Short mmCIF file of C-alpha atoms in Angstrom, two decimals:
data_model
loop_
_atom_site.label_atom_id
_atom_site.label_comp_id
_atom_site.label_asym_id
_atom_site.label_seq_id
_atom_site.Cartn_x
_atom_site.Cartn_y
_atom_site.Cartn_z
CA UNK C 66 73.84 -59.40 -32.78
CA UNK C 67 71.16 -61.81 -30.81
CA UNK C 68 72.69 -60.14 -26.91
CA UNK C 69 72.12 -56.29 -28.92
CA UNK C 70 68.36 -56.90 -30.65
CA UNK C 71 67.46 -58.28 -27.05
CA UNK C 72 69.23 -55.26 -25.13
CA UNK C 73 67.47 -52.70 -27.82
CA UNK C 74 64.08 -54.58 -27.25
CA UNK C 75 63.89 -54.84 -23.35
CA UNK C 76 65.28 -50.65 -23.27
CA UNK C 77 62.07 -50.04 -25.62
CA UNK C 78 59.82 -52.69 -23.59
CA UNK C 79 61.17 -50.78 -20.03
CA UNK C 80 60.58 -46.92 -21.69
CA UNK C 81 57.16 -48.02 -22.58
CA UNK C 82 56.36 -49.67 -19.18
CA UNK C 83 57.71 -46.38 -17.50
CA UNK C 84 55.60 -43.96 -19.78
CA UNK C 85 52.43 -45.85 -19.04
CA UNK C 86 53.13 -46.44 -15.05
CA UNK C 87 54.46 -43.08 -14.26
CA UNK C 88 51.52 -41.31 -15.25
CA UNK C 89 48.86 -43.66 -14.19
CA UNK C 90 50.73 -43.71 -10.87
CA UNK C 91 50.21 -39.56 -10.48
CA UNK C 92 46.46 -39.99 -12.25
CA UNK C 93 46.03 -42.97 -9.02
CA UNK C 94 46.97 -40.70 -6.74
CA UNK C 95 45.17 -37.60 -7.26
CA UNK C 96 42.09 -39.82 -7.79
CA UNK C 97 42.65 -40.98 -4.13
CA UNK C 98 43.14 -37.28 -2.33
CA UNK C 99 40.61 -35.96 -4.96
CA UNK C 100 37.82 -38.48 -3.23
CA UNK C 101 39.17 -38.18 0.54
CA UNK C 102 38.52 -34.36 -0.01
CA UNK C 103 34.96 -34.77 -1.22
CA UNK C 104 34.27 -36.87 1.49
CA UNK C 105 34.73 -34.54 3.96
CA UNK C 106 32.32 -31.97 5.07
CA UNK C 107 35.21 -29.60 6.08
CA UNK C 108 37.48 -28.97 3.23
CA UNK C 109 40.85 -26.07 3.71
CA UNK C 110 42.41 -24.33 1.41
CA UNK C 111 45.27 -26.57 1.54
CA UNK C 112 43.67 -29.20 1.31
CA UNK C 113 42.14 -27.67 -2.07
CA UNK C 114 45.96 -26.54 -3.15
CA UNK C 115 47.25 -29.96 -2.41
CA UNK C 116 44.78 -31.98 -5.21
CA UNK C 117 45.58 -29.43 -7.65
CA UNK C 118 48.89 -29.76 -7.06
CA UNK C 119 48.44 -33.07 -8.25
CA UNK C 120 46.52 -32.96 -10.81
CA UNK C 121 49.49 -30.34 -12.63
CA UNK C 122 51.77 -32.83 -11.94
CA UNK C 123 50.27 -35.43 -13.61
CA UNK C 124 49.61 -33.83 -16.61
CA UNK C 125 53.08 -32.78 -16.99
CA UNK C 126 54.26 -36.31 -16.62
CA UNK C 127 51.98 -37.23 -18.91
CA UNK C 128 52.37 -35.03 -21.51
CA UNK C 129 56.11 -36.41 -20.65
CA UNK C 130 55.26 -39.61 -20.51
CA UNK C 131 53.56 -39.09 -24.32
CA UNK C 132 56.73 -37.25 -25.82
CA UNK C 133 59.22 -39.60 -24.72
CA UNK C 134 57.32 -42.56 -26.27
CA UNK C 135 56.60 -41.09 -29.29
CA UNK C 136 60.51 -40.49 -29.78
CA UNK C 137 61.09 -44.30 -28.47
CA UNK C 138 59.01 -45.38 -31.31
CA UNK C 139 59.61 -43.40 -34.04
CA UNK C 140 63.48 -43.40 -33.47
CA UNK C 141 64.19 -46.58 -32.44
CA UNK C 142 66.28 -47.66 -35.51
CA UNK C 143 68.96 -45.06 -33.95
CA UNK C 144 69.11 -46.95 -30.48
CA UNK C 145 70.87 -49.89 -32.95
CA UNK C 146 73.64 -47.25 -33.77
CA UNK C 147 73.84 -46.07 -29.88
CA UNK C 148 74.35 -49.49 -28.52
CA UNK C 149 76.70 -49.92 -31.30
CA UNK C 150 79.06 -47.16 -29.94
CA UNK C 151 78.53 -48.10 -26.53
CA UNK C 152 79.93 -51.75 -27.40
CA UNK C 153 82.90 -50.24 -29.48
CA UNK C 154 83.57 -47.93 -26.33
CA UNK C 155 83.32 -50.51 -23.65
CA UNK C 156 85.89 -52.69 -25.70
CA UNK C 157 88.34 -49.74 -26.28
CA UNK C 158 87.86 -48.57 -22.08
CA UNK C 159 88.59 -52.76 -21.19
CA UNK C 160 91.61 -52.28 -23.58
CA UNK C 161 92.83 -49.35 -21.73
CA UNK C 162 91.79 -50.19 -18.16
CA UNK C 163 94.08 -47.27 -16.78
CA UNK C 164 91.71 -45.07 -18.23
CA UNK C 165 89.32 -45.87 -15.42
CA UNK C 166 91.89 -43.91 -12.56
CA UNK C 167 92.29 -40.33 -14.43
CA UNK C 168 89.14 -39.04 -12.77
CA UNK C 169 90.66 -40.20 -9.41
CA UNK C 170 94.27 -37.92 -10.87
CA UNK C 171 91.66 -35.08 -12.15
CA UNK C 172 90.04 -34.64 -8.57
CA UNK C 173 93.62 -34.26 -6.88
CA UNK C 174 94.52 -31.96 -9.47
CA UNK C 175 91.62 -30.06 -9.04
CA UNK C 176 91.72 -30.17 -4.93
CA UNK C 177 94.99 -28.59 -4.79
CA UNK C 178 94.21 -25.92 -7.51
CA UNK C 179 91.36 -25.16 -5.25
CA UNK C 180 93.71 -25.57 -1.94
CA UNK C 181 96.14 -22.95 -3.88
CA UNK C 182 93.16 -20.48 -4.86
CA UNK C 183 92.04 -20.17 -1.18
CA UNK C 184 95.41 -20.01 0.35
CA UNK C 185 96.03 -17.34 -2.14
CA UNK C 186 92.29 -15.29 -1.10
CA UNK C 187 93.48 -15.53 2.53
CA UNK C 188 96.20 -13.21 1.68
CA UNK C 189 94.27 -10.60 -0.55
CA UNK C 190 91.54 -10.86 2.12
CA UNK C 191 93.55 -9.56 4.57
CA UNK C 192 95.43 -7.10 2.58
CA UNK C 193 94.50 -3.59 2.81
CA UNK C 194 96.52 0.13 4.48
CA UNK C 195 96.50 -0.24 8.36
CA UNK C 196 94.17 2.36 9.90
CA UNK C 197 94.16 3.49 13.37
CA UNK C 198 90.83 3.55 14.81
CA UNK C 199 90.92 5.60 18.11
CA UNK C 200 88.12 5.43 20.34
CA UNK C 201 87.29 6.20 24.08
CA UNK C 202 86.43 4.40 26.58
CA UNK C 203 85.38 4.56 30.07
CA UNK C 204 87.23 2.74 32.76
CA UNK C 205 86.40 2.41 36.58
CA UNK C 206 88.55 1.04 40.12
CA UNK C 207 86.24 -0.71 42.04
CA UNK C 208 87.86 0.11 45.18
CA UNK C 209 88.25 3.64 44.90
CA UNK C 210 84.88 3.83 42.51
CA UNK C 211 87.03 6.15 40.48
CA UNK C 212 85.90 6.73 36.51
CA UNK C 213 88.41 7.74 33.87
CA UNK C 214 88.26 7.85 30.52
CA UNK C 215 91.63 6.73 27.98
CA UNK C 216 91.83 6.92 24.56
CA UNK C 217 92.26 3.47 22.97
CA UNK C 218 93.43 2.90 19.28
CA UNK C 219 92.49 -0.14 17.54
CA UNK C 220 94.30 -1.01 14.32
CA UNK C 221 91.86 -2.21 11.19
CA UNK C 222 92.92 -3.45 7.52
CA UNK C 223 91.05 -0.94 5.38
CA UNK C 224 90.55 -2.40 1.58
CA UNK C 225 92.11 -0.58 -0.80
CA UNK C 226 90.08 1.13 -3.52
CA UNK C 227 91.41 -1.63 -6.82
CA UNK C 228 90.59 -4.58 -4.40
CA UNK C 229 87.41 -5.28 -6.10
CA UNK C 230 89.28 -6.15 -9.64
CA UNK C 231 91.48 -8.07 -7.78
CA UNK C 232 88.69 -10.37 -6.49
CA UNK C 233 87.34 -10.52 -9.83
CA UNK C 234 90.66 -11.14 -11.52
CA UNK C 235 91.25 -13.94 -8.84
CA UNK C 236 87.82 -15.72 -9.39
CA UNK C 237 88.12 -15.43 -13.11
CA UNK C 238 91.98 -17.28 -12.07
CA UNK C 239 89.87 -19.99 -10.27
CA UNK C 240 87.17 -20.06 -13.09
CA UNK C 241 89.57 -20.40 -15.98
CA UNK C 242 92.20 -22.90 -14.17
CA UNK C 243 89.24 -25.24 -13.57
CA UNK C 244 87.70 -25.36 -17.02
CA UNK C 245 91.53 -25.89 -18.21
CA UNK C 246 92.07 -29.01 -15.65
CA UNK C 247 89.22 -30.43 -16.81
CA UNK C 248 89.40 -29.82 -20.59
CA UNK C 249 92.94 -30.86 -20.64
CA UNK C 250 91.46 -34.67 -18.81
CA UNK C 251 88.84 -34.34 -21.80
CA UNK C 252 91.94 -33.51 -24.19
CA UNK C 253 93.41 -36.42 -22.97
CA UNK C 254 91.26 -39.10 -23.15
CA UNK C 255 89.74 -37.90 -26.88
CA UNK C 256 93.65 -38.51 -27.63
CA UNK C 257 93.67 -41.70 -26.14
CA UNK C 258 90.48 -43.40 -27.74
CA UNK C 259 91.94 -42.01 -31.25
CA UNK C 260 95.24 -43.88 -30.74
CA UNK C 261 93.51 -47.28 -29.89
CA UNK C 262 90.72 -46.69 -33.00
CA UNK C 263 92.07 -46.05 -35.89
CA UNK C 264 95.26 -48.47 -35.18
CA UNK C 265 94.40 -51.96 -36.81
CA UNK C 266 96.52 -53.96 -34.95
CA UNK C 267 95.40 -53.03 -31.34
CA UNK C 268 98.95 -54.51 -29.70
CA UNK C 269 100.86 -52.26 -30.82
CA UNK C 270 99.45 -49.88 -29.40
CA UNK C 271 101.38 -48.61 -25.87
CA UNK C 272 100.51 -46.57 -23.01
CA UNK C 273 97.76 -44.85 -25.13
CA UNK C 274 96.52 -42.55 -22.03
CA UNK C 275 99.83 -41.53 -21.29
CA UNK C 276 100.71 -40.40 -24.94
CA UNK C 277 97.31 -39.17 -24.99
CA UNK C 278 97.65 -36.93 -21.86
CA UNK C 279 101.78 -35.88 -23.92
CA UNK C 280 100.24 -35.12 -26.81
CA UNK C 281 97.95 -32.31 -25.09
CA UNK C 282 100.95 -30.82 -23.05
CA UNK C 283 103.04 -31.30 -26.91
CA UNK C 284 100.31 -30.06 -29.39
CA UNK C 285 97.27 -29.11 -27.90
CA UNK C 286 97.63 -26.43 -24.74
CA UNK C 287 96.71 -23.42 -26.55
CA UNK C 288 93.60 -25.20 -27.89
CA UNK C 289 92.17 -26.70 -24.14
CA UNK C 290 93.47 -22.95 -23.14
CA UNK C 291 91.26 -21.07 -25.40
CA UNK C 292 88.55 -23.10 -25.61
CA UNK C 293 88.43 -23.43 -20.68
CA UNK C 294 89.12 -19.15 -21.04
CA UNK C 295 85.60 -18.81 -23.18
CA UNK C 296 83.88 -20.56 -20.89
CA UNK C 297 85.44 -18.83 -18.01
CA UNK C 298 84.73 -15.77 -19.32
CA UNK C 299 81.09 -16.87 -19.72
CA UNK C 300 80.88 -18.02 -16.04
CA UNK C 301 82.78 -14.81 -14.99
CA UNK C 302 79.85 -12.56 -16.23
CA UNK C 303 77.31 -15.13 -14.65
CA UNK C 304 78.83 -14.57 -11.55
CA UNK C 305 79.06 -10.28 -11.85
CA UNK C 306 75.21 -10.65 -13.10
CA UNK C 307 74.39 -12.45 -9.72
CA UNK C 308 76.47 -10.27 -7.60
CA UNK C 309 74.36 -7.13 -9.49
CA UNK C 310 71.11 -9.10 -8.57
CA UNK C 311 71.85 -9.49 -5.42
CA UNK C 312 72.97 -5.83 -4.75
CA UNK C 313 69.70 -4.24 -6.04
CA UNK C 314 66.84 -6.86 -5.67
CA UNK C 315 65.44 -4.99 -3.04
CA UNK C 316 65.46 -1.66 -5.29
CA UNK C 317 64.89 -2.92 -8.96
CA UNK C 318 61.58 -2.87 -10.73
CA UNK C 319 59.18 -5.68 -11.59
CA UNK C 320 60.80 -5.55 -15.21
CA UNK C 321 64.39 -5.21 -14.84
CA UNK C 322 64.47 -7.97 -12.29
CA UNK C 323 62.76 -10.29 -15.17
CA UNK C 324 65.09 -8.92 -17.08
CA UNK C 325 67.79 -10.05 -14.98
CA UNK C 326 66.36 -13.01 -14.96
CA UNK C 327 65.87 -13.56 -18.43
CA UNK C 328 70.13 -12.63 -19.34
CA UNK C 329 70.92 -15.46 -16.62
CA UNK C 330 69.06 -17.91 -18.22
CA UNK C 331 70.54 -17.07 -21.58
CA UNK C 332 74.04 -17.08 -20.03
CA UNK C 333 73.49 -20.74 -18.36
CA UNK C 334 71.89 -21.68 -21.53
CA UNK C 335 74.49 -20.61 -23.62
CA UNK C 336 77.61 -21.95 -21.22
CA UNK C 337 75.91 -25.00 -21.62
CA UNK C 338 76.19 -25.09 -25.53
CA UNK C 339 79.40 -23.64 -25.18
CA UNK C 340 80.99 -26.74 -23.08
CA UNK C 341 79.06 -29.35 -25.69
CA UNK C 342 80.97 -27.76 -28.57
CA UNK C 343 83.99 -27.42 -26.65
CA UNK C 344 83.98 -30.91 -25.89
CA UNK C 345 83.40 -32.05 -29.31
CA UNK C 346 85.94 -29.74 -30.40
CA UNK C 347 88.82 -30.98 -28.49
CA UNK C 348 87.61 -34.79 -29.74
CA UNK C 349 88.08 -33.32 -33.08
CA UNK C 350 91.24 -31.58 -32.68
CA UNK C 351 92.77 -34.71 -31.39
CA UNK C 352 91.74 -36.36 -34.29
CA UNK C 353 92.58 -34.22 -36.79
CA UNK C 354 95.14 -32.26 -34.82
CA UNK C 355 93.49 -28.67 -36.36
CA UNK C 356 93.22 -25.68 -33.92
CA UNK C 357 90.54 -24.76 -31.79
CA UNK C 358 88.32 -22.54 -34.07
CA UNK C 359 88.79 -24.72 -37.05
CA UNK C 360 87.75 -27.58 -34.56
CA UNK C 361 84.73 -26.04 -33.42
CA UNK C 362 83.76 -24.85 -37.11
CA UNK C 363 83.58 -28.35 -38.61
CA UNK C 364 82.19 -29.40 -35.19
CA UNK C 365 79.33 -27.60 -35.18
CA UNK C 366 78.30 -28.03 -39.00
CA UNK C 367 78.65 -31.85 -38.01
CA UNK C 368 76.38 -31.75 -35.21
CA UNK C 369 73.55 -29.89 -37.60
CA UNK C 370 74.07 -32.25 -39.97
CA UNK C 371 73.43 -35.45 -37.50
CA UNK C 372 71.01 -33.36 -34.82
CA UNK C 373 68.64 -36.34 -34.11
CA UNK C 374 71.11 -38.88 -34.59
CA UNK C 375 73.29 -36.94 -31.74
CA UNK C 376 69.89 -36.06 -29.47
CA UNK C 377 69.39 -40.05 -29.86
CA UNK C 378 72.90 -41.05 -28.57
CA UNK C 379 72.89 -38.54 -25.31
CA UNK C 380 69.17 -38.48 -24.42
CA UNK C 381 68.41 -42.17 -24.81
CA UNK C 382 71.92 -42.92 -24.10
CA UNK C 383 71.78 -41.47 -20.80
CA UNK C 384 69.03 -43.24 -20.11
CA UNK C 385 70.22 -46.53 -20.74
CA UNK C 386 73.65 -45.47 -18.27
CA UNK C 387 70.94 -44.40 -15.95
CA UNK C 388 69.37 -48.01 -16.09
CA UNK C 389 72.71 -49.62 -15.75
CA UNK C 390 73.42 -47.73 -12.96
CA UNK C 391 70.17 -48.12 -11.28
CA UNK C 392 70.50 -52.28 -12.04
CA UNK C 393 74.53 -52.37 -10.97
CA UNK C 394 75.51 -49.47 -8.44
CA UNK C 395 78.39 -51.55 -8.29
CA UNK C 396 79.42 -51.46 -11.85
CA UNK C 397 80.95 -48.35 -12.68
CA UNK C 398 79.26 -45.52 -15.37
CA UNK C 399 81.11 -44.31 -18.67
CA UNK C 400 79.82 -41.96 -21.20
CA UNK C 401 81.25 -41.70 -24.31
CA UNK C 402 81.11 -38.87 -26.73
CA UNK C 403 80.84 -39.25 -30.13
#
């Protein structure tokens, strides 16, 4: 209790030291080019640009700065419940130590699906009807200096006419298999951390990844399927909405590239949001062991009910993994969800 009050204190005592340097740093510095500038009898443009430049920037930090400790202060009986979960989830990761190589196991996986995608667009990049392509050309003997013209045929691959929804069927293939690699790692590790908590006696529990990563192949499939195709879907019609923008930015109005703009943002936004309840979802599905829309149902009425207490445990939670990273590059980073 002593190590967590003094680990809770110093986070606060390091936030507030931050809030107050960072901006007093940026307010320091435009102070400095600020009087260099009125010193000189000569003063460009971007010269001009360059101190208000600065002075934006520190306000923003500032106004930063302000927000963040006003959150540190008025929510800092919450960072007690964070470091909480972070001690229960370091024991339960030093209980299961294998649990530290399935990224290493979800990279390989994920190389070869993407050696396997590309192998495969090789072949439907060079598919297409062969066309000849005759065309003449002028040839001439130096030693006579004797022209003559011959026909020449070159042979090209044209595309046919459906090879567009084959691309797009293919990239939604490489979206989809992706999202399902890594949701079925998520999957697996949500089943693992259930074994080894709710167990009371902790030996008798056995190769908890490895059931963990059986269970999702036994139970759960259709759930990490479903849940990787929505978001593949999602990133499908990002991708089709950038390939339009790109097509006709030089022709679009003001408006409908805003527009364009606007839907992108909502799409990233919304992906986003999509692959927090997703996650969740799948942690609740291997505790419960209920299907995927069920899962996300209760999930998201959960995280409603408990939105500061879950903004507290990922925004000032990352922060204190970013500390311990910063401290320790040595010491490897794990982020548990709750």
């Amino acid at each position: 209790r002593l190590g967590r009050q003094i680990m809770i204190y110093a986070i606060a005592l390091i936030a507030a030291v931050a809030c107050i340097a960072g901006p007093a740093y940026f307010w320091y510095v435009w102070y400095q080019a600020k009087t260099e500038l009125e010193e000189q009898t000569v003063q460009y443009q971007s010269q001009i640009d360059n101190v208000e430049t600065l002075m934006i920037y520190a306000i923003i930090m500032t106004v930063v700065c302000v927000i963040v400790l006003l959150l540190i202060i008025f929510l800092r009986s919450r960072i007690g419940l964070m470091v909480t979960l972070f001690k229960e989830a370091g024991f339960m990761v030093m209980r299961m130590i294998i649990i530290l190589f399935t990224p290493i196991v979800l990279a390989l996986f994920l190389m070869a699906w993407a050696a396997l995608w590309s192998f495969v667009s090789g072949f439907i990049y060079t598919h297409g009807a062969a066309t000849d392509f005759p065309i003449a050309r002028t040839f001439s003997e130096t030693n006579d200096n004797v022209d003559f013209t011959k026909e020449v045929t070159f042979v090209y691959f044209k595309d046919n006419d459906y090879i567009l929804y084959v691309w797009l069927y293919h990239l939604f293939g490489l979206y989809w298999g992706t999202e399902f690699l890594l949701a079925c790692h998520e999957m697996a590790i949500a089943g693992a951390f259930v074994q080894f908590y709710w167990t009371r006696d902790k030996r008798k529990v056995h190769f908890p990844v490895l059931r963990g990563i059986w269970w999702v192949f036994r139970y759960h499939l259709g759930t990490v399927a479903f849940g990787s195709c929505i978001i593949a879907i999602i990133q499908l019609i990002r991708t089709i909405l950038a390939y339009i923008q790109n097509k006709t930015k030089d022709s679009q109005s003001e408006f409908v590239k805003y527009l364009l703009y606007c839907l992108q943002c909502c799409l990233w936004c919304f992906e986003k949001v999509m692959k927090f309840i997703n996650r969740n979802a799948y942690i609740y599905t291997a505790f419960k062991g209920t299907n995927f829309c069920s899962s996300c149902k209760k999930v998201f009425g959960l995280l409603m009910s408990n939105l500061v207490r879950v903004g507290v445990i990922n925004c000032v939670g990352s922060f204190i993994l970013s500390l311990a990273s910063s401290w320790s590059p040595s010491l490897p980073e794990f982020s548990v969800t709750s």
